[in-house]
Amino acid sequence: MIMSQKSKEHIDACRFCWMCHHICPVGNATGQERNTARARALGLSLVNRDTLQVEDVIDNVYECCLCGGCVGVCITGWDPVMFTKEARLQAALEDKLPAYINALVDNCLDTGNAYGVTELDGELQAAVAAHAAPTDTLLVLGVDARCKVPAQAVKAIRVLEKAGVSFTVLANEPATGWQMDFLVGAAEETKQQMAAAAQVMNGYKTVVLYDPNDAKCVKQTYHEYGVETTAKATTFTAFVAALLAEGKLEAARSDRAVVYQDPYQLARDLSETEEPREIIASYAVLGEMLCNRKETIAAGNLLMAEYIPQVMEQVAARRLFNAESVGADTLVTACVGEYAVLKAVPQDKVAVLSIEDLILG
Ligand code: SF4
Ligand code: SF4
């Protein structure tokens, strides 16, 4: 496999190191060394030395959720997310992707979402249709919410309605490209999908991104890939926190004690940690998880649940155990994908709520 000199250097730096294993959500959940950054690096270093074939390690390359926990704690500045994404891109270019990843990529290209969903849930269709008229503000629900968690997508719409916001939701919302980026990195097809979405978003003054995956993609990855945006892109949580501060949403604080699960895309990538806390503290008594803010640990990934569902359940179960360990009986998340994976864990010790659940009561 052809890899850049930069990736080779990072791979060789990581391959005999063990210092970030404690933060890896997947490695911690499975208890398997293969799921840590250094094991992935060791496998890729052997591919780079022609001792293994890429096919021998490609499943392992897709067991990483690209959460950046390892990058955040690496005091020497090495970057497993960078070389893992490059390995995915190169495997795609060399036609060495596993069939289960090819199927997801094909769905992204054919239907705009990796799940291959072609029709929205009926209640969501009606909620979206009520906001078909053009306005200055576009609410982007994202593929996870639209295709897999439509009830939460409806709740996001209801929150903005409750605040009296005039906004548009598109029946045929373009994919921002985050799923393609997750699956194959900076491929031409990924950039084309991003550019097409940017063109639509640039027709609005403000774009509110409900899914933290979309927020990270539009606010960070677009710039890295040279995709131009002129609309003001904001996270759903920052937008709602401003509505609260302006008095457009009424705070109604209950005695319910909750902890907040920081989505890594908001906390680590976009440095947004306080806006969700401002919202939650307006409706409940906010406590903290161990490993919070930039040190958060991912609670699951809905896209990965398509091909390693048991592992994603283990990841979510472990984060619920983290909440239970600090005495919490309710966890609030601002990521619709994490919400779905956390909700799918069969357990009754920790209730899982979204920020919309808190606001709508
Ligand atoms: S990212 Fe840093 S801490 Fe983690 S394996 Fe690589 S060198 Fe070690
Ligand atoms: S990016 Fe996240 S899942 Fe991947 S190796 Fe690093 S900590 Fe583990």
Tab-separated table of C-alpha atoms and ligand atoms in Angstrom:
chain	number	residue	atom	x	y	z
A	1	MET	CA	0.000	0.000	0.000
A	2	ILE	CA	1.262	3.463	-0.884
A	3	MET	CA	1.370	5.731	2.169
A	4	SER	CA	2.827	9.203	2.641
A	5	GLN	CA	6.147	9.631	4.430
A	6	LYS	CA	4.292	11.607	7.111
A	7	SER	CA	1.909	8.718	7.846
A	8	LYS	CA	4.797	6.244	7.871
A	9	GLU	CA	6.590	8.348	10.498
A	10	HIS	CA	3.490	8.534	12.700
A	11	ILE	CA	2.872	4.793	12.290
A	12	ASP	CA	6.435	3.940	13.279
A	13	ALA	CA	6.252	6.291	16.280
A	14	CYS	CA	3.051	4.679	17.574
A	15	ARG	CA	3.737	1.010	16.897
A	16	PHE	CA	5.630	0.255	20.120
A	17	CYS	CA	3.815	2.739	22.361
A	18	TRP	CA	1.074	2.028	24.843
A	19	MET	CA	0.490	5.406	26.423
A	20	CYS	CA	-2.987	6.212	25.084
A	21	HIS	CA	-4.718	2.858	25.459
A	22	HIS	CA	-6.659	4.053	28.542
A	23	ILE	CA	-8.601	6.638	26.497
A	24	CYS	CA	-9.598	4.407	23.548
A	25	PRO	CA	-13.337	3.689	23.700
A	26	VAL	CA	-13.102	0.669	21.426
A	27	GLY	CA	-10.038	-0.911	23.029
A	28	ASN	CA	-11.482	-0.369	26.496
A	29	ALA	CA	-14.808	-1.887	25.500
A	30	THR	CA	-13.430	-4.995	23.803
A	31	GLY	CA	-10.414	-5.401	26.072
A	32	GLN	CA	-8.440	-6.375	22.978
A	33	GLU	CA	-5.045	-4.911	22.211
A	34	ARG	CA	-5.844	-4.999	18.474
A	35	ASN	CA	-8.258	-2.125	19.029
A	36	THR	CA	-5.670	0.308	20.363
A	37	ALA	CA	-3.812	2.884	18.308
A	38	ARG	CA	-0.437	1.176	18.708
A	39	ALA	CA	-1.722	-2.202	17.491
A	40	ARG	CA	-3.247	-0.579	14.416
A	41	ALA	CA	0.086	1.164	13.820
A	42	LEU	CA	1.992	-2.087	14.237
A	43	GLY	CA	-0.201	-3.789	11.630
A	44	LEU	CA	0.167	-0.913	9.177
A	45	SER	CA	3.932	-0.765	9.769
A	46	LEU	CA	4.119	-4.396	8.657
A	47	VAL	CA	2.086	-3.556	5.542
A	48	ASN	CA	4.498	-0.687	4.838
A	49	ARG	CA	7.369	-3.190	5.096
A	50	ASP	CA	5.626	-5.681	2.765
A	51	THR	CA	5.383	-8.265	5.550
A	52	LEU	CA	1.568	-8.159	5.616
A	53	GLN	CA	-0.952	-7.317	2.886
A	54	VAL	CA	-3.451	-4.516	3.441
A	55	GLU	CA	-6.202	-7.152	3.297
A	56	ASP	CA	-4.710	-8.675	6.478
A	57	VAL	CA	-5.290	-5.528	8.533
A	58	ILE	CA	-8.169	-3.738	6.798
A	59	ASP	CA	-10.876	-4.925	9.221
A	60	ASN	CA	-8.791	-3.512	12.058
A	61	VAL	CA	-8.450	-0.186	10.222
A	62	TYR	CA	-12.260	0.088	10.340
A	63	GLU	CA	-12.534	-0.728	14.058
A	64	CYS	CA	-11.346	2.802	14.954
A	65	CYS	CA	-14.066	5.418	15.439
A	66	LEU	CA	-11.655	8.290	14.616
A	67	CYS	CA	-12.628	9.935	17.897
A	68	GLY	CA	-9.196	11.469	18.453
A	69	GLY	CA	-8.950	10.405	22.086
A	70	CYS	CA	-5.458	9.052	21.419
A	71	VAL	CA	-4.416	12.220	19.567
A	72	GLY	CA	-5.631	14.368	22.451
A	73	VAL	CA	-3.516	12.626	25.079
A	74	CYS	CA	-0.408	12.016	22.967
A	75	ILE	CA	2.196	14.272	24.549
A	76	THR	CA	4.584	13.661	21.646
A	77	GLY	CA	2.043	14.822	19.046
A	78	TRP	CA	1.538	11.693	16.936
A	79	ASP	CA	-1.762	11.262	15.121
A	80	PRO	CA	-3.408	7.838	14.676
A	81	VAL	CA	-6.557	9.441	13.191
A	82	MET	CA	-4.472	10.901	10.360
A	83	PHE	CA	-2.802	7.620	9.400
A	84	THR	CA	-5.987	5.577	9.875
A	85	LYS	CA	-7.874	7.872	7.485
A	86	GLU	CA	-5.019	7.706	4.985
A	87	ALA	CA	-5.015	3.902	5.197
A	88	ARG	CA	-8.756	3.888	4.431
A	89	LEU	CA	-8.285	6.216	1.465
A	90	GLN	CA	-5.400	4.199	0.050
A	91	ALA	CA	-7.275	0.927	0.493
A	92	ALA	CA	-10.190	2.476	-1.409
A	93	LEU	CA	-7.922	3.709	-4.202
A	94	GLU	CA	-6.318	0.264	-4.457
A	95	ASP	CA	-9.742	-1.447	-4.422
A	96	LYS	CA	-8.909	-3.292	-1.193
A	97	LEU	CA	-11.907	-2.295	0.910
A	98	PRO	CA	-13.914	-5.030	2.636
A	99	ALA	CA	-17.261	-5.784	0.991
A	100	TYR	CA	-19.195	-4.430	4.002
A	101	ILE	CA	-17.471	-1.034	3.643
A	102	ASN	CA	-17.929	-0.978	-0.147
A	103	ALA	CA	-21.654	-1.514	0.407
A	104	LEU	CA	-21.835	1.516	2.734
A	105	VAL	CA	-19.839	3.668	0.292
A	106	ASP	CA	-22.118	2.612	-2.574
A	107	ASN	CA	-25.135	3.604	-0.489
A	108	CYS	CA	-23.568	7.025	0.210
A	109	LEU	CA	-23.074	7.588	-3.502
A	110	ASP	CA	-26.483	6.209	-4.568
A	111	THR	CA	-28.763	7.532	-1.824
A	112	GLY	CA	-26.722	10.170	0.074
A	113	ASN	CA	-26.634	8.052	3.213
A	114	ALA	CA	-24.665	4.950	4.134
A	115	TYR	CA	-27.842	3.215	5.307
A	116	GLY	CA	-29.407	3.206	1.841
A	117	VAL	CA	-32.610	4.816	3.135
A	118	THR	CA	-34.669	6.387	0.356
A	119	GLU	CA	-37.818	7.542	2.162
A	120	LEU	CA	-38.268	9.521	5.356
A	121	ASP	CA	-40.416	8.365	8.252
A	122	GLY	CA	-43.980	9.741	7.905
A	123	GLU	CA	-43.995	11.954	11.020
A	124	LEU	CA	-40.646	13.437	10.050
A	125	GLN	CA	-41.865	14.054	6.491
A	126	ALA	CA	-44.767	16.098	7.855
A	127	ALA	CA	-42.531	18.026	10.279
A	128	VAL	CA	-40.086	18.808	7.458
A	129	ALA	CA	-42.863	19.782	5.031
A	130	ALA	CA	-44.066	22.432	7.503
A	131	HIS	CA	-40.702	24.185	7.030
A	132	ALA	CA	-40.332	23.922	3.264
A	133	ALA	CA	-40.614	27.685	2.673
A	134	PRO	CA	-37.342	29.557	2.134
A	135	THR	CA	-35.992	31.557	5.088
A	136	ASP	CA	-32.559	32.870	6.099
A	137	THR	CA	-31.897	29.905	8.376
A	138	LEU	CA	-31.418	26.291	7.300
A	139	LEU	CA	-31.694	23.487	9.852
A	140	VAL	CA	-29.580	20.534	8.691
A	141	LEU	CA	-30.797	17.403	10.436
A	142	GLY	CA	-28.165	15.019	9.067
A	143	VAL	CA	-28.298	11.464	7.830
A	144	ASP	CA	-28.256	9.741	11.238
A	145	ALA	CA	-31.274	11.664	12.496
A	146	ARG	CA	-33.211	11.547	9.226
A	147	CYS	CA	-32.592	7.897	8.426
A	148	LYS	CA	-32.119	6.135	11.767
A	149	VAL	CA	-33.506	8.311	14.580
A	150	PRO	CA	-36.390	10.270	13.004
A	151	ALA	CA	-38.168	10.851	16.320
A	152	GLN	CA	-35.164	12.866	17.499
A	153	ALA	CA	-35.085	14.789	14.207
A	154	VAL	CA	-38.711	15.779	14.822
A	155	LYS	CA	-37.788	16.899	18.348
A	156	ALA	CA	-34.990	19.118	16.986
A	157	ILE	CA	-37.591	20.790	14.745
A	158	ARG	CA	-39.994	21.172	17.692
A	159	VAL	CA	-37.317	22.906	19.814
A	160	LEU	CA	-36.784	25.607	17.191
A	161	GLU	CA	-40.550	25.930	16.717
A	162	LYS	CA	-40.957	26.374	20.488
A	163	ALA	CA	-38.437	29.245	20.359
A	164	GLY	CA	-40.357	30.913	17.517
A	165	VAL	CA	-37.476	30.596	15.032
A	166	SER	CA	-38.287	30.980	11.344
A	167	PHE	CA	-36.303	28.256	9.599
A	168	THR	CA	-36.178	25.947	6.595
A	169	VAL	CA	-35.705	22.176	6.478
A	170	LEU	CA	-35.073	20.533	3.118
A	171	ALA	CA	-37.018	17.454	2.067
A	172	ASN	CA	-34.018	16.436	-0.032
A	173	GLU	CA	-31.272	17.496	2.318
A	174	PRO	CA	-27.822	16.988	0.770
A	175	ALA	CA	-25.333	14.825	2.644
A	176	THR	CA	-22.594	16.974	4.184
A	177	GLY	CA	-20.065	14.240	3.337
A	178	TRP	CA	-19.064	13.206	6.851
A	179	GLN	CA	-19.962	9.568	6.228
A	180	MET	CA	-17.868	9.422	3.058
A	181	ASP	CA	-15.037	11.096	4.947
A	182	PHE	CA	-15.328	8.520	7.723
A	183	LEU	CA	-15.361	5.632	5.264
A	184	VAL	CA	-12.768	6.670	2.672
A	185	GLY	CA	-11.297	9.997	3.796
A	186	ALA	CA	-10.352	12.688	1.309
A	187	ALA	CA	-11.409	10.879	-1.885
A	188	GLU	CA	-12.613	12.923	-4.867
A	189	GLU	CA	-16.134	11.605	-4.294
A	190	THR	CA	-16.036	12.850	-0.689
A	191	LYS	CA	-14.992	16.335	-1.762
A	192	GLN	CA	-17.638	16.395	-4.513
A	193	GLN	CA	-20.348	15.517	-1.983
A	194	MET	CA	-19.076	18.243	0.345
A	195	ALA	CA	-18.949	20.831	-2.439
A	196	ALA	CA	-22.519	20.019	-3.512
A	197	ALA	CA	-23.761	20.403	0.072
A	198	ALA	CA	-21.828	23.652	0.523
A	199	GLN	CA	-23.477	25.061	-2.591
A	200	VAL	CA	-26.920	24.410	-1.097
A	201	MET	CA	-25.936	25.747	2.342
A	202	ASN	CA	-24.458	28.904	0.791
A	203	GLY	CA	-28.018	29.920	-0.181
A	204	TYR	CA	-28.698	30.702	3.501
A	205	LYS	CA	-27.321	33.224	5.979
A	206	THR	CA	-27.215	30.761	8.839
A	207	VAL	CA	-26.926	26.976	8.831
A	208	VAL	CA	-27.760	25.139	12.055
A	209	LEU	CA	-26.126	21.718	12.211
A	210	TYR	CA	-28.027	19.313	14.438
A	211	ASP	CA	-25.595	16.379	14.233
A	212	PRO	CA	-22.100	16.968	15.700
A	213	ASN	CA	-20.710	14.839	12.828
A	214	ASP	CA	-22.072	17.407	10.364
A	215	ALA	CA	-20.879	20.277	12.552
A	216	LYS	CA	-17.319	18.989	12.629
A	217	CYS	CA	-17.424	18.263	8.897
A	218	VAL	CA	-18.749	21.669	7.809
A	219	LYS	CA	-16.920	23.816	10.362
A	220	GLN	CA	-13.573	22.012	10.224
A	221	THR	CA	-13.126	19.405	7.473
A	222	TYR	CA	-14.500	21.613	4.678
A	223	HIS	CA	-11.714	24.118	5.350
A	224	GLU	CA	-9.088	21.360	5.409
A	225	TYR	CA	-10.333	20.089	2.028
A	226	GLY	CA	-10.706	23.542	0.435
A	227	VAL	CA	-14.525	23.442	0.277
A	228	GLU	CA	-15.856	27.004	0.464
A	229	THR	CA	-18.732	27.995	2.730
A	230	THR	CA	-20.214	31.457	2.993
A	231	ALA	CA	-23.155	30.722	5.310
A	232	LYS	CA	-22.596	31.127	9.048
A	233	ALA	CA	-22.433	27.533	10.284
A	234	THR	CA	-23.403	26.932	13.904
A	235	THR	CA	-23.932	23.867	16.024
A	236	PHE	CA	-27.470	23.117	17.185
A	237	THR	CA	-26.330	23.399	20.796
A	238	ALA	CA	-24.696	26.810	20.336
A	239	PHE	CA	-27.796	28.033	18.481
A	240	VAL	CA	-30.143	26.796	21.215
A	241	ALA	CA	-27.924	28.190	24.005
A	242	ALA	CA	-28.183	31.612	22.327
A	243	LEU	CA	-31.988	31.270	22.106
A	244	LEU	CA	-32.051	30.608	25.853
A	245	ALA	CA	-29.768	33.557	26.574
A	246	GLU	CA	-32.040	35.812	24.484
A	247	GLY	CA	-35.105	34.609	26.401
A	248	LYS	CA	-36.670	32.983	23.321
A	249	LEU	CA	-36.751	29.668	25.145
A	250	GLU	CA	-37.955	29.591	28.700
A	251	ALA	CA	-35.696	27.872	31.206
A	252	ALA	CA	-37.578	25.441	33.452
A	253	ARG	CA	-35.152	23.950	35.944
A	254	SER	CA	-36.173	20.679	37.574
A	255	ASP	CA	-34.481	18.844	40.452
A	256	ARG	CA	-33.435	16.057	38.093
A	257	ALA	CA	-29.696	15.296	38.458
A	258	VAL	CA	-27.973	14.467	35.168
A	259	VAL	CA	-24.493	14.110	33.698
A	260	TYR	CA	-23.498	15.292	30.225
A	261	GLN	CA	-21.776	13.070	27.673
A	262	ASP	CA	-19.604	15.408	25.593
A	263	PRO	CA	-19.636	14.366	21.910
A	264	TYR	CA	-15.976	14.353	20.891
A	265	GLN	CA	-16.764	16.261	17.682
A	266	LEU	CA	-18.050	19.202	19.720
A	267	ALA	CA	-15.683	19.040	22.684
A	268	ARG	CA	-12.397	18.018	21.064
A	269	ASP	CA	-12.705	19.146	17.466
A	270	LEU	CA	-14.781	22.317	17.819
A	271	SER	CA	-13.878	23.268	21.426
A	272	GLU	CA	-17.565	23.546	22.290
A	273	THR	CA	-18.043	22.381	25.855
A	274	GLU	CA	-19.965	25.088	27.705
A	275	GLU	CA	-22.953	25.824	25.462
A	276	PRO	CA	-24.523	22.374	26.001
A	277	ARG	CA	-23.857	22.722	29.731
A	278	GLU	CA	-25.629	26.121	29.759
A	279	ILE	CA	-28.680	24.482	28.185
A	280	ILE	CA	-28.685	21.474	30.499
A	281	ALA	CA	-28.165	23.591	33.627
A	282	SER	CA	-31.290	25.554	32.651
A	283	TYR	CA	-33.425	22.424	32.812
A	284	ALA	CA	-31.724	20.071	35.301
A	285	VAL	CA	-29.003	19.783	37.931
A	286	LEU	CA	-25.780	19.204	35.999
A	287	GLY	CA	-23.069	16.859	37.240
A	288	GLU	CA	-19.975	15.645	35.444
A	289	MET	CA	-18.712	12.365	34.062
A	290	LEU	CA	-15.127	11.362	34.703
A	291	CYS	CA	-13.327	12.123	31.428
A	292	ASN	CA	-15.388	15.103	30.356
A	293	ARG	CA	-14.984	18.040	27.975
A	294	LYS	CA	-11.902	17.539	25.742
A	295	GLU	CA	-11.082	14.296	27.555
A	296	THR	CA	-14.441	12.754	26.754
A	297	ILE	CA	-14.704	9.115	25.734
A	298	ALA	CA	-16.932	8.286	22.758
A	299	ALA	CA	-20.167	6.490	23.622
A	300	GLY	CA	-20.661	4.798	20.257
A	301	ASN	CA	-20.995	5.409	16.540
A	302	LEU	CA	-24.153	4.669	14.608
A	303	LEU	CA	-22.340	4.172	11.296
A	304	MET	CA	-19.964	1.606	12.820
A	305	ALA	CA	-22.979	-0.146	14.331
A	306	GLU	CA	-23.805	-1.130	10.739
A	307	TYR	CA	-20.794	-3.466	10.627
A	308	ILE	CA	-19.704	-4.086	14.246
A	309	PRO	CA	-22.938	-3.722	16.229
A	310	GLN	CA	-21.812	-5.834	19.186
A	311	VAL	CA	-18.673	-3.745	19.641
A	312	MET	CA	-20.696	-0.525	19.517
A	313	GLU	CA	-23.040	-1.925	22.156
A	314	GLN	CA	-20.001	-2.691	24.332
A	315	VAL	CA	-18.678	0.859	23.811
A	316	ALA	CA	-22.026	2.406	24.791
A	317	ALA	CA	-22.461	0.036	27.745
A	318	ARG	CA	-19.059	1.036	29.065
A	319	ARG	CA	-19.914	4.748	28.896
A	320	LEU	CA	-23.195	4.071	30.699
A	321	PHE	CA	-21.165	2.250	33.342
A	322	ASN	CA	-18.947	5.367	33.613
A	323	ALA	CA	-22.094	7.404	34.339
A	324	GLU	CA	-23.318	4.853	36.878
A	325	SER	CA	-19.879	4.895	38.524
A	326	VAL	CA	-20.244	8.576	39.425
A	327	GLY	CA	-23.697	7.915	40.887
A	328	ALA	CA	-25.670	9.286	37.932
A	329	ASP	CA	-28.993	7.810	36.940
A	330	THR	CA	-29.503	10.044	33.888
A	331	LEU	CA	-27.117	10.815	31.035
A	332	VAL	CA	-27.769	13.601	28.520
A	333	THR	CA	-26.152	13.529	25.089
A	334	ALA	CA	-26.007	16.139	22.324
A	335	CYS	CA	-25.168	13.633	19.574
A	336	VAL	CA	-28.056	11.866	17.891
A	337	GLY	CA	-25.849	8.936	16.825
A	338	GLU	CA	-24.571	8.381	20.361
A	339	TYR	CA	-28.135	8.742	21.627
A	340	ALA	CA	-29.281	5.883	19.401
A	341	VAL	CA	-26.399	3.587	20.330
A	342	LEU	CA	-26.769	4.341	24.060
A	343	LYS	CA	-30.528	3.745	23.883
A	344	ALA	CA	-29.968	0.360	22.232
A	345	VAL	CA	-28.097	-1.026	25.253
A	346	PRO	CA	-30.422	-3.314	27.213
A	347	GLN	CA	-30.170	-1.833	30.736
A	348	ASP	CA	-32.332	0.034	33.228
A	349	LYS	CA	-29.813	1.759	35.504
A	350	VAL	CA	-29.101	4.955	33.545
A	351	ALA	CA	-31.789	6.849	31.628
A	352	VAL	CA	-30.594	8.351	28.339
A	353	LEU	CA	-31.965	11.724	27.264
A	354	SER	CA	-31.229	14.111	24.443
A	355	ILE	CA	-30.996	17.858	24.969
A	356	GLU	CA	-34.282	18.122	23.057
A	357	ASP	CA	-35.897	15.720	25.532
A	358	LEU	CA	-34.888	18.051	28.373
A	359	ILE	CA	-36.210	21.171	26.658
A	360	LEU	CA	-39.493	19.690	25.461
A	361	GLY	CA	-40.136	17.987	28.843
B	1	SF4	S1	-0.799	8.418	19.690
B	1	SF4	FE1	0.950	8.896	21.055
B	1	SF4	S2	0.394	7.855	22.989
B	1	SF4	FE2	-0.870	6.895	21.361
B	1	SF4	S3	0.294	5.133	20.574
B	1	SF4	FE3	0.833	6.900	19.289
B	1	SF4	S4	2.715	7.747	20.231
B	1	SF4	FE4	1.698	6.445	21.782
B	2	SF4	S1	-9.156	7.540	17.369
B	2	SF4	FE1	-10.375	6.852	19.131
B	2	SF4	S2	-11.057	4.767	18.597
B	2	SF4	FE2	-9.339	5.276	17.216
B	2	SF4	S3	-7.493	4.481	18.257
B	2	SF4	FE3	-7.703	6.652	18.854
B	2	SF4	S4	-8.864	6.606	20.792
B	2	SF4	FE4	-9.124	4.569	19.794
